[in-house]
Amino acid sequence: MVKLEGNVDLQRAMPCYWLALPRAVLGLVLLGLTLANNCSERCKACGGPERNKCLQCAPGFTLHDNECVDVDECGTELAECPVNTYCFNTYSSYECRSCDAACAGCMGSGPARCKKCATGYRSEGVKCLDIDECAEEVLACSDINALCVNTEGSFHCRCAPGFTRKGTVCVRDETPEQVKGLLDDLQDEEVEVLKQMFFGVVLCALATLAAKGDMVFTSIFIGALAAMAGYWLSDKSDRLMDSLLKGRLDSKGEEQPRT
């Protein structure tokens, strides 16, 4: 051991950066090898461009027999995925993907990789399948005026045609009031008078035209007059027959039984 003046240890007197010299040299050597040999993308340092010449691997790869192979994080404890997702290995990394809607926790994609079935689903064979509540529950909808509509994992109640939801129940739609016509409020007798007035106006017009000597309008006037008379006589005869029949029935009802 060389001693300096004043009994100072030479090794202790050396600057601290000399201790990092071997690592720096190794880094420069690896950098030189990488630049000189055009390493594979998987290699961080190599002894040649071939894959089996790797000396140090890039992140996401591990060295095996001088070759950098992808690390399957999903098969190790390196992957950290939240609840209801699963690990999917990718090139040099991994992804966390959502489980199928039928699953409450899964080991992969699809309803066949569920750890447990989600609410509204049940296990059938190797899959979690939707439960059709509308087909299995007699009164899935408590409102008798509502229709059950099945959905994935659930169902909902929709008002039947002609009904509208108000609050929690379906009520019948209100039909708009019919607009009354001009003659809707008239009694039968009033309608009959209007008919006779209409026929009277028509006959007067035809009579005026017939008085001018037009044979066509004269013929129409005579025909209309005959039709009016026939209608009037027919109506009177019907009323007369009704009165006679009613009178006979009333008289029979008043006869006293003989002793």
PDB file of C-alpha atoms in Angstrom:
ATOM      1  CA  MET A   1       0.000   0.000   0.000  1.00  0.00           C
ATOM      2  CA  VAL A   2       1.552   3.344  -1.037  1.00  0.00           C
ATOM      3  CA  LYS A   3       1.474   5.956   1.647  1.00  0.00           C
ATOM      4  CA  LEU A   4       1.432   9.660   0.954  1.00  0.00           C
ATOM      5  CA  GLU A   5       3.035  12.279   3.013  1.00  0.00           C
ATOM      6  CA  GLY A   6       1.156  12.890   6.172  1.00  0.00           C
ATOM      7  CA  ASN A   7       0.110   9.237   6.385  1.00  0.00           C
ATOM      8  CA  VAL A   8      -2.747   9.699   3.800  1.00  0.00           C
ATOM      9  CA  ASP A   9      -4.081   6.573   2.074  1.00  0.00           C
ATOM     10  CA  LEU A  10      -3.662   6.847  -1.747  1.00  0.00           C
ATOM     11  CA  GLN A  11      -6.879   4.916  -2.418  1.00  0.00           C
ATOM     12  CA  ARG A  12      -8.896   7.310  -0.273  1.00  0.00           C
ATOM     13  CA  ALA A  13      -7.341  10.285  -1.985  1.00  0.00           C
ATOM     14  CA  MET A  14      -8.525   9.213  -5.481  1.00  0.00           C
ATOM     15  CA  PRO A  15     -11.600  11.114  -6.813  1.00  0.00           C
ATOM     16  CA  CYS A  16     -14.923   9.227  -6.542  1.00  0.00           C
ATOM     17  CA  TYR A  17     -15.586   9.369 -10.274  1.00  0.00           C
ATOM     18  CA  TRP A  18     -12.800   6.897 -10.866  1.00  0.00           C
ATOM     19  CA  LEU A  19     -15.039   4.268  -9.265  1.00  0.00           C
ATOM     20  CA  ALA A  20     -17.621   4.697 -12.059  1.00  0.00           C
ATOM     21  CA  LEU A  21     -15.046   4.290 -14.803  1.00  0.00           C
ATOM     22  CA  PRO A  22     -15.691   0.556 -15.469  1.00  0.00           C
ATOM     23  CA  ARG A  23     -19.447   1.140 -16.001  1.00  0.00           C
ATOM     24  CA  ALA A  24     -18.819   4.063 -18.332  1.00  0.00           C
ATOM     25  CA  VAL A  25     -16.376   2.024 -20.355  1.00  0.00           C
ATOM     26  CA  LEU A  26     -18.847  -0.858 -20.599  1.00  0.00           C
ATOM     27  CA  GLY A  27     -21.581   1.538 -21.782  1.00  0.00           C
ATOM     28  CA  LEU A  28     -19.330   2.968 -24.476  1.00  0.00           C
ATOM     29  CA  VAL A  29     -18.376  -0.517 -25.596  1.00  0.00           C
ATOM     30  CA  LEU A  30     -22.016  -1.611 -25.890  1.00  0.00           C
ATOM     31  CA  LEU A  31     -22.939   1.603 -27.725  1.00  0.00           C
ATOM     32  CA  GLY A  32     -20.105   1.020 -30.143  1.00  0.00           C
ATOM     33  CA  LEU A  33     -21.186  -2.540 -30.756  1.00  0.00           C
ATOM     34  CA  THR A  34     -24.778  -1.453 -31.342  1.00  0.00           C
ATOM     35  CA  LEU A  35     -23.871   1.245 -33.855  1.00  0.00           C
ATOM     36  CA  ALA A  36     -21.333  -0.921 -35.608  1.00  0.00           C
ATOM     37  CA  ASN A  37     -23.444  -4.063 -35.912  1.00  0.00           C
ATOM     38  CA  ASN A  38     -26.928  -2.549 -36.727  1.00  0.00           C
ATOM     39  CA  CYS A  39     -28.672  -4.587 -34.021  1.00  0.00           C
ATOM     40  CA  SER A  40     -32.158  -6.059 -34.231  1.00  0.00           C
ATOM     41  CA  GLU A  41     -34.960  -3.873 -32.847  1.00  0.00           C
ATOM     42  CA  ARG A  42     -35.288  -6.270 -29.947  1.00  0.00           C
ATOM     43  CA  CYS A  43     -31.668  -5.804 -28.947  1.00  0.00           C
ATOM     44  CA  LYS A  44     -30.313  -2.914 -26.990  1.00  0.00           C
ATOM     45  CA  ALA A  45     -26.747  -4.120 -27.653  1.00  0.00           C
ATOM     46  CA  CYS A  46     -25.486  -6.923 -29.866  1.00  0.00           C
ATOM     47  CA  GLY A  47     -22.487  -8.599 -31.430  1.00  0.00           C
ATOM     48  CA  GLY A  48     -24.061  -8.669 -34.906  1.00  0.00           C
ATOM     49  CA  PRO A  49     -27.274  -7.947 -36.831  1.00  0.00           C
ATOM     50  CA  GLU A  50     -28.643 -11.451 -36.278  1.00  0.00           C
ATOM     51  CA  ARG A  51     -31.306 -11.981 -33.595  1.00  0.00           C
ATOM     52  CA  ASN A  52     -29.163 -14.525 -31.767  1.00  0.00           C
ATOM     53  CA  LYS A  53     -26.334 -12.029 -31.357  1.00  0.00           C
ATOM     54  CA  CYS A  54     -28.049  -9.935 -28.701  1.00  0.00           C
ATOM     55  CA  LEU A  55     -26.051  -8.931 -25.645  1.00  0.00           C
ATOM     56  CA  GLN A  56     -28.697  -6.749 -23.982  1.00  0.00           C
ATOM     57  CA  CYS A  57     -32.474  -6.554 -24.669  1.00  0.00           C
ATOM     58  CA  ALA A  58     -34.827  -3.635 -25.181  1.00  0.00           C
ATOM     59  CA  PRO A  59     -37.632  -3.036 -22.644  1.00  0.00           C
ATOM     60  CA  GLY A  60     -40.361  -5.678 -22.912  1.00  0.00           C
ATOM     61  CA  PHE A  61     -37.931  -8.401 -23.980  1.00  0.00           C
ATOM     62  CA  THR A  62     -35.757 -10.840 -22.098  1.00  0.00           C
ATOM     63  CA  LEU A  63     -32.496 -12.493 -23.151  1.00  0.00           C
ATOM     64  CA  HIS A  64     -32.692 -16.218 -23.860  1.00  0.00           C
ATOM     65  CA  ASP A  65     -29.835 -18.055 -25.603  1.00  0.00           C
ATOM     66  CA  ASN A  66     -28.448 -14.749 -26.909  1.00  0.00           C
ATOM     67  CA  GLU A  67     -31.851 -13.925 -28.441  1.00  0.00           C
ATOM     68  CA  CYS A  68     -34.336 -11.344 -27.106  1.00  0.00           C
ATOM     69  CA  VAL A  69     -37.835 -12.791 -26.797  1.00  0.00           C
ATOM     70  CA  ASP A  70     -41.045 -10.974 -25.897  1.00  0.00           C
ATOM     71  CA  VAL A  71     -42.025 -11.023 -22.242  1.00  0.00           C
ATOM     72  CA  ASP A  72     -45.622 -12.250 -21.721  1.00  0.00           C
ATOM     73  CA  GLU A  73     -46.598  -9.915 -18.899  1.00  0.00           C
ATOM     74  CA  CYS A  74     -50.046 -11.563 -18.738  1.00  0.00           C
ATOM     75  CA  GLY A  75     -48.447 -14.847 -17.735  1.00  0.00           C
ATOM     76  CA  THR A  76     -46.404 -13.220 -15.005  1.00  0.00           C
ATOM     77  CA  GLU A  77     -47.094 -10.849 -12.128  1.00  0.00           C
ATOM     78  CA  LEU A  78     -45.890  -7.869 -14.143  1.00  0.00           C
ATOM     79  CA  ALA A  79     -49.361  -7.040 -15.502  1.00  0.00           C
ATOM     80  CA  GLU A  80     -51.697  -4.952 -13.347  1.00  0.00           C
ATOM     81  CA  CYS A  81     -55.269  -4.639 -14.702  1.00  0.00           C
ATOM     82  CA  PRO A  82     -58.288  -3.118 -12.912  1.00  0.00           C
ATOM     83  CA  VAL A  83     -61.448  -5.007 -11.945  1.00  0.00           C
ATOM     84  CA  ASN A  84     -63.603  -6.471 -14.753  1.00  0.00           C
ATOM     85  CA  THR A  85     -60.781  -6.281 -17.302  1.00  0.00           C
ATOM     86  CA  TYR A  86     -58.349  -8.889 -18.590  1.00  0.00           C
ATOM     87  CA  CYS A  87     -54.714  -8.767 -19.682  1.00  0.00           C
ATOM     88  CA  PHE A  88     -53.945  -8.974 -23.408  1.00  0.00           C
ATOM     89  CA  ASN A  89     -50.297  -9.434 -24.357  1.00  0.00           C
ATOM     90  CA  THR A  90     -48.899  -7.224 -27.127  1.00  0.00           C
ATOM     91  CA  TYR A  91     -45.527  -6.810 -28.779  1.00  0.00           C
ATOM     92  CA  SER A  92     -43.119  -5.775 -26.017  1.00  0.00           C
ATOM     93  CA  SER A  93     -46.019  -4.747 -23.724  1.00  0.00           C
ATOM     94  CA  TYR A  94     -49.649  -5.571 -22.753  1.00  0.00           C
ATOM     95  CA  GLU A  95     -53.156  -4.063 -22.694  1.00  0.00           C
ATOM     96  CA  CYS A  96     -56.045  -4.216 -20.237  1.00  0.00           C
ATOM     97  CA  ARG A  97     -59.287  -4.889 -22.123  1.00  0.00           C
ATOM     98  CA  SER A  98     -62.878  -4.803 -20.839  1.00  0.00           C
ATOM     99  CA  CYS A  99     -64.689  -8.036 -20.056  1.00  0.00           C
ATOM    100  CA  ASP A 100     -67.859  -9.026 -21.904  1.00  0.00           C
ATOM    101  CA  ALA A 101     -71.082  -7.456 -20.587  1.00  0.00           C
ATOM    102  CA  ALA A 102     -72.207 -10.909 -19.423  1.00  0.00           C
ATOM    103  CA  CYS A 103     -69.193 -11.278 -17.124  1.00  0.00           C
ATOM    104  CA  ALA A 104     -68.445 -10.201 -13.594  1.00  0.00           C
ATOM    105  CA  GLY A 105     -64.694 -10.694 -13.922  1.00  0.00           C
ATOM    106  CA  CYS A 106     -63.110 -12.682 -16.757  1.00  0.00           C
ATOM    107  CA  MET A 107     -60.017 -14.435 -18.060  1.00  0.00           C
ATOM    108  CA  GLY A 108     -60.410 -13.343 -21.688  1.00  0.00           C
ATOM    109  CA  SER A 109     -62.837 -12.019 -24.278  1.00  0.00           C
ATOM    110  CA  GLY A 110     -66.355 -13.314 -24.814  1.00  0.00           C
ATOM    111  CA  PRO A 111     -69.123 -14.735 -22.584  1.00  0.00           C
ATOM    112  CA  ALA A 112     -67.336 -18.100 -22.424  1.00  0.00           C
ATOM    113  CA  ARG A 113     -64.375 -16.672 -20.476  1.00  0.00           C
ATOM    114  CA  CYS A 114     -66.326 -15.332 -17.516  1.00  0.00           C
ATOM    115  CA  LYS A 115     -65.248 -15.996 -13.959  1.00  0.00           C
ATOM    116  CA  LYS A 116     -68.817 -15.283 -12.844  1.00  0.00           C
ATOM    117  CA  CYS A 117     -72.016 -14.217 -14.611  1.00  0.00           C
ATOM    118  CA  ALA A 118     -73.138 -10.603 -14.234  1.00  0.00           C
ATOM    119  CA  THR A 119     -76.588  -9.621 -12.940  1.00  0.00           C
ATOM    120  CA  GLY A 120     -79.248 -10.390 -15.560  1.00  0.00           C
ATOM    121  CA  TYR A 121     -77.239 -13.314 -16.987  1.00  0.00           C
ATOM    122  CA  ARG A 122     -76.933 -16.961 -16.025  1.00  0.00           C
ATOM    123  CA  SER A 123     -74.557 -19.774 -16.884  1.00  0.00           C
ATOM    124  CA  GLU A 124     -75.751 -22.162 -19.584  1.00  0.00           C
ATOM    125  CA  GLY A 125     -73.126 -24.682 -20.588  1.00  0.00           C
ATOM    126  CA  VAL A 126     -69.855 -22.784 -20.747  1.00  0.00           C
ATOM    127  CA  LYS A 127     -71.351 -19.356 -21.469  1.00  0.00           C
ATOM    128  CA  CYS A 128     -73.163 -16.628 -19.555  1.00  0.00           C
ATOM    129  CA  LEU A 129     -76.364 -15.860 -21.464  1.00  0.00           C
ATOM    130  CA  ASP A 130     -79.017 -13.160 -21.071  1.00  0.00           C
ATOM    131  CA  ILE A 131     -82.112 -13.938 -18.967  1.00  0.00           C
ATOM    132  CA  ASP A 132     -85.373 -13.106 -20.779  1.00  0.00           C
ATOM    133  CA  GLU A 133     -87.313 -11.651 -17.845  1.00  0.00           C
ATOM    134  CA  CYS A 134     -90.342 -10.926 -20.067  1.00  0.00           C
ATOM    135  CA  ALA A 135     -90.748 -14.599 -20.946  1.00  0.00           C
ATOM    136  CA  GLU A 136     -90.034 -16.034 -17.506  1.00  0.00           C
ATOM    137  CA  GLU A 137     -91.823 -13.600 -15.207  1.00  0.00           C
ATOM    138  CA  VAL A 138     -95.607 -13.490 -15.445  1.00  0.00           C
ATOM    139  CA  LEU A 139     -95.835  -9.930 -14.130  1.00  0.00           C
ATOM    140  CA  ALA A 140     -92.478  -8.421 -15.041  1.00  0.00           C
ATOM    141  CA  CYS A 141     -94.334  -5.106 -15.416  1.00  0.00           C
ATOM    142  CA  SER A 142     -96.717  -4.302 -12.566  1.00  0.00           C
ATOM    143  CA  ASP A 143     -98.782  -1.937 -14.747  1.00  0.00           C
ATOM    144  CA  ILE A 144    -101.366  -3.897 -16.780  1.00  0.00           C
ATOM    145  CA  ASN A 145    -101.235  -1.181 -19.458  1.00  0.00           C
ATOM    146  CA  ALA A 146     -97.488  -1.623 -20.018  1.00  0.00           C
ATOM    147  CA  LEU A 147     -95.570  -4.024 -22.284  1.00  0.00           C
ATOM    148  CA  CYS A 148     -92.375  -5.788 -21.194  1.00  0.00           C
ATOM    149  CA  VAL A 149     -89.351  -5.236 -23.480  1.00  0.00           C
ATOM    150  CA  ASN A 150     -86.322  -7.492 -22.908  1.00  0.00           C
ATOM    151  CA  THR A 151     -82.830  -5.973 -23.150  1.00  0.00           C
ATOM    152  CA  GLU A 152     -79.296  -7.338 -22.663  1.00  0.00           C
ATOM    153  CA  GLY A 153     -78.951  -8.059 -18.959  1.00  0.00           C
ATOM    154  CA  SER A 154     -82.237  -6.398 -18.027  1.00  0.00           C
ATOM    155  CA  PHE A 155     -85.676  -5.295 -19.275  1.00  0.00           C
ATOM    156  CA  HIS A 156     -87.918  -2.232 -19.273  1.00  0.00           C
ATOM    157  CA  CYS A 157     -91.658  -1.539 -19.379  1.00  0.00           C
ATOM    158  CA  ARG A 158     -93.159   0.474 -22.230  1.00  0.00           C
ATOM    159  CA  CYS A 159     -96.706   1.809 -22.359  1.00  0.00           C
ATOM    160  CA  ALA A 160     -98.997  -0.063 -24.727  1.00  0.00           C
ATOM    161  CA  PRO A 161    -100.285   1.710 -27.870  1.00  0.00           C
ATOM    162  CA  GLY A 162    -102.949   4.245 -26.938  1.00  0.00           C
ATOM    163  CA  PHE A 163    -101.396   4.876 -23.492  1.00  0.00           C
ATOM    164  CA  THR A 164     -98.904   7.464 -22.231  1.00  0.00           C
ATOM    165  CA  ARG A 165     -96.709   7.278 -19.136  1.00  0.00           C
ATOM    166  CA  LYS A 166     -97.576   9.738 -16.407  1.00  0.00           C
ATOM    167  CA  GLY A 167     -95.388   9.273 -13.370  1.00  0.00           C
ATOM    168  CA  THR A 168     -95.182   5.547 -12.661  1.00  0.00           C
ATOM    169  CA  VAL A 169     -98.352   4.441 -14.492  1.00  0.00           C
ATOM    170  CA  CYS A 170     -99.622   4.357 -18.086  1.00  0.00           C
ATOM    171  CA  VAL A 171    -102.867   6.256 -18.690  1.00  0.00           C
ATOM    172  CA  ARG A 172    -105.105   6.149 -21.737  1.00  0.00           C
ATOM    173  CA  ASP A 173    -104.568   8.901 -24.278  1.00  0.00           C
ATOM    174  CA  GLU A 174    -107.303  11.505 -24.361  1.00  0.00           C
ATOM    175  CA  THR A 175    -109.134  11.553 -27.691  1.00  0.00           C
ATOM    176  CA  PRO A 176    -109.715  15.043 -29.088  1.00  0.00           C
ATOM    177  CA  GLU A 177    -113.319  16.227 -28.965  1.00  0.00           C
ATOM    178  CA  GLN A 178    -115.132  15.868 -32.257  1.00  0.00           C
ATOM    179  CA  VAL A 179    -116.072  19.128 -33.915  1.00  0.00           C
ATOM    180  CA  LYS A 180    -119.831  19.337 -34.191  1.00  0.00           C
ATOM    181  CA  GLY A 181    -121.338  19.881 -37.594  1.00  0.00           C
ATOM    182  CA  LEU A 182    -123.732  22.648 -38.482  1.00  0.00           C
ATOM    183  CA  LEU A 183    -126.781  20.326 -38.330  1.00  0.00           C
ATOM    184  CA  ASP A 184    -125.726  18.101 -35.373  1.00  0.00           C
ATOM    185  CA  ASP A 185    -127.845  19.984 -32.805  1.00  0.00           C
ATOM    186  CA  LEU A 186    -131.011  20.013 -34.905  1.00  0.00           C
ATOM    187  CA  GLN A 187    -133.989  17.868 -33.970  1.00  0.00           C
ATOM    188  CA  ASP A 188    -135.592  15.482 -36.457  1.00  0.00           C
ATOM    189  CA  GLU A 189    -138.569  17.798 -36.960  1.00  0.00           C
ATOM    190  CA  GLU A 190    -136.282  20.741 -37.712  1.00  0.00           C
ATOM    191  CA  VAL A 191    -134.339  18.684 -40.232  1.00  0.00           C
ATOM    192  CA  GLU A 192    -137.602  17.695 -41.911  1.00  0.00           C
ATOM    193  CA  VAL A 193    -138.628  21.364 -42.214  1.00  0.00           C
ATOM    194  CA  LEU A 194    -135.264  22.244 -43.778  1.00  0.00           C
ATOM    195  CA  LYS A 195    -135.693  19.452 -46.308  1.00  0.00           C
ATOM    196  CA  GLN A 196    -139.124  20.716 -47.301  1.00  0.00           C
ATOM    197  CA  MET A 197    -137.808  24.284 -47.598  1.00  0.00           C
ATOM    198  CA  PHE A 198    -134.975  23.060 -49.837  1.00  0.00           C
ATOM    199  CA  PHE A 199    -137.373  21.166 -52.091  1.00  0.00           C
ATOM    200  CA  GLY A 200    -139.625  24.237 -52.173  1.00  0.00           C
ATOM    201  CA  VAL A 201    -136.787  26.488 -53.340  1.00  0.00           C
ATOM    202  CA  VAL A 202    -135.823  23.974 -56.029  1.00  0.00           C
ATOM    203  CA  LEU A 203    -139.426  23.687 -57.231  1.00  0.00           C
ATOM    204  CA  CYS A 204    -139.798  27.473 -57.383  1.00  0.00           C
ATOM    205  CA  ALA A 205    -136.659  27.775 -59.469  1.00  0.00           C
ATOM    206  CA  LEU A 206    -137.796  25.037 -61.819  1.00  0.00           C
ATOM    207  CA  ALA A 207    -141.274  26.589 -62.076  1.00  0.00           C
ATOM    208  CA  THR A 208    -139.741  29.935 -63.028  1.00  0.00           C
ATOM    209  CA  LEU A 209    -137.671  28.334 -65.766  1.00  0.00           C
ATOM    210  CA  ALA A 210    -140.632  26.251 -66.959  1.00  0.00           C
ATOM    211  CA  ALA A 211    -142.800  29.386 -67.218  1.00  0.00           C
ATOM    212  CA  LYS A 212    -140.384  30.695 -69.852  1.00  0.00           C
ATOM    213  CA  GLY A 213    -141.406  27.837 -72.126  1.00  0.00           C
ATOM    214  CA  ASP A 214    -138.280  25.698 -71.822  1.00  0.00           C
ATOM    215  CA  MET A 215    -139.486  22.121 -72.272  1.00  0.00           C
ATOM    216  CA  VAL A 216    -136.459  20.622 -70.557  1.00  0.00           C
ATOM    217  CA  PHE A 217    -136.964  22.560 -67.335  1.00  0.00           C
ATOM    218  CA  THR A 218    -140.728  21.997 -67.628  1.00  0.00           C
ATOM    219  CA  SER A 219    -140.146  18.238 -67.626  1.00  0.00           C
ATOM    220  CA  ILE A 220    -137.742  18.496 -64.701  1.00  0.00           C
ATOM    221  CA  PHE A 221    -140.240  20.661 -62.783  1.00  0.00           C
ATOM    222  CA  ILE A 222    -143.099  18.170 -63.306  1.00  0.00           C
ATOM    223  CA  GLY A 223    -140.838  15.243 -62.264  1.00  0.00           C
ATOM    224  CA  ALA A 224    -139.625  17.025 -59.153  1.00  0.00           C
ATOM    225  CA  LEU A 225    -143.184  18.013 -58.232  1.00  0.00           C
ATOM    226  CA  ALA A 226    -144.298  14.391 -58.589  1.00  0.00           C
ATOM    227  CA  ALA A 227    -141.364  13.168 -56.487  1.00  0.00           C
ATOM    228  CA  MET A 228    -142.121  15.731 -53.783  1.00  0.00           C
ATOM    229  CA  ALA A 229    -145.762  14.739 -53.724  1.00  0.00           C
ATOM    230  CA  GLY A 230    -144.875  11.045 -53.548  1.00  0.00           C
ATOM    231  CA  TYR A 231    -142.408  11.661 -50.694  1.00  0.00           C
ATOM    232  CA  TRP A 232    -144.988  13.758 -48.801  1.00  0.00           C
ATOM    233  CA  LEU A 233    -147.771  11.195 -49.264  1.00  0.00           C
ATOM    234  CA  SER A 234    -145.461   8.318 -48.314  1.00  0.00           C
ATOM    235  CA  ASP A 235    -144.353  10.098 -45.146  1.00  0.00           C
ATOM    236  CA  LYS A 236    -147.957  10.937 -44.233  1.00  0.00           C
ATOM    237  CA  SER A 237    -149.110   7.386 -44.893  1.00  0.00           C
ATOM    238  CA  ASP A 238    -146.355   5.977 -42.691  1.00  0.00           C
ATOM    239  CA  ARG A 239    -147.326   8.280 -39.852  1.00  0.00           C
ATOM    240  CA  LEU A 240    -151.021   7.407 -40.336  1.00  0.00           C
ATOM    241  CA  MET A 241    -150.304   3.675 -40.201  1.00  0.00           C
ATOM    242  CA  ASP A 242    -148.181   4.146 -37.077  1.00  0.00           C
ATOM    243  CA  SER A 243    -151.033   6.075 -35.422  1.00  0.00           C
ATOM    244  CA  LEU A 244    -153.625   3.451 -36.349  1.00  0.00           C
ATOM    245  CA  LEU A 245    -151.484   0.585 -35.082  1.00  0.00           C
ATOM    246  CA  LYS A 246    -150.715   2.417 -31.869  1.00  0.00           C
ATOM    247  CA  GLY A 247    -154.420   3.162 -31.366  1.00  0.00           C
ATOM    248  CA  ARG A 248    -155.413  -0.478 -31.818  1.00  0.00           C
ATOM    249  CA  LEU A 249    -152.763  -1.642 -29.384  1.00  0.00           C
ATOM    250  CA  ASP A 250    -153.856   0.932 -26.798  1.00  0.00           C
ATOM    251  CA  SER A 251    -157.518  -0.076 -27.161  1.00  0.00           C
ATOM    252  CA  LYS A 252    -156.655  -3.752 -26.684  1.00  0.00           C
ATOM    253  CA  GLY A 253    -154.714  -2.935 -23.589  1.00  0.00           C
ATOM    254  CA  GLU A 254    -157.709  -1.106 -22.072  1.00  0.00           C
ATOM    255  CA  GLU A 255    -160.226  -3.977 -22.624  1.00  0.00           C
ATOM    256  CA  GLN A 256    -161.483  -5.384 -19.346  1.00  0.00           C
ATOM    257  CA  PRO A 257    -161.674  -9.156 -18.913  1.00  0.00           C
ATOM    258  CA  ARG A 258    -165.248 -10.588 -18.955  1.00  0.00           C
ATOM    259  CA  THR A 259    -166.601 -12.230 -15.832  1.00  0.00           C
TER     260      THR A 259
END
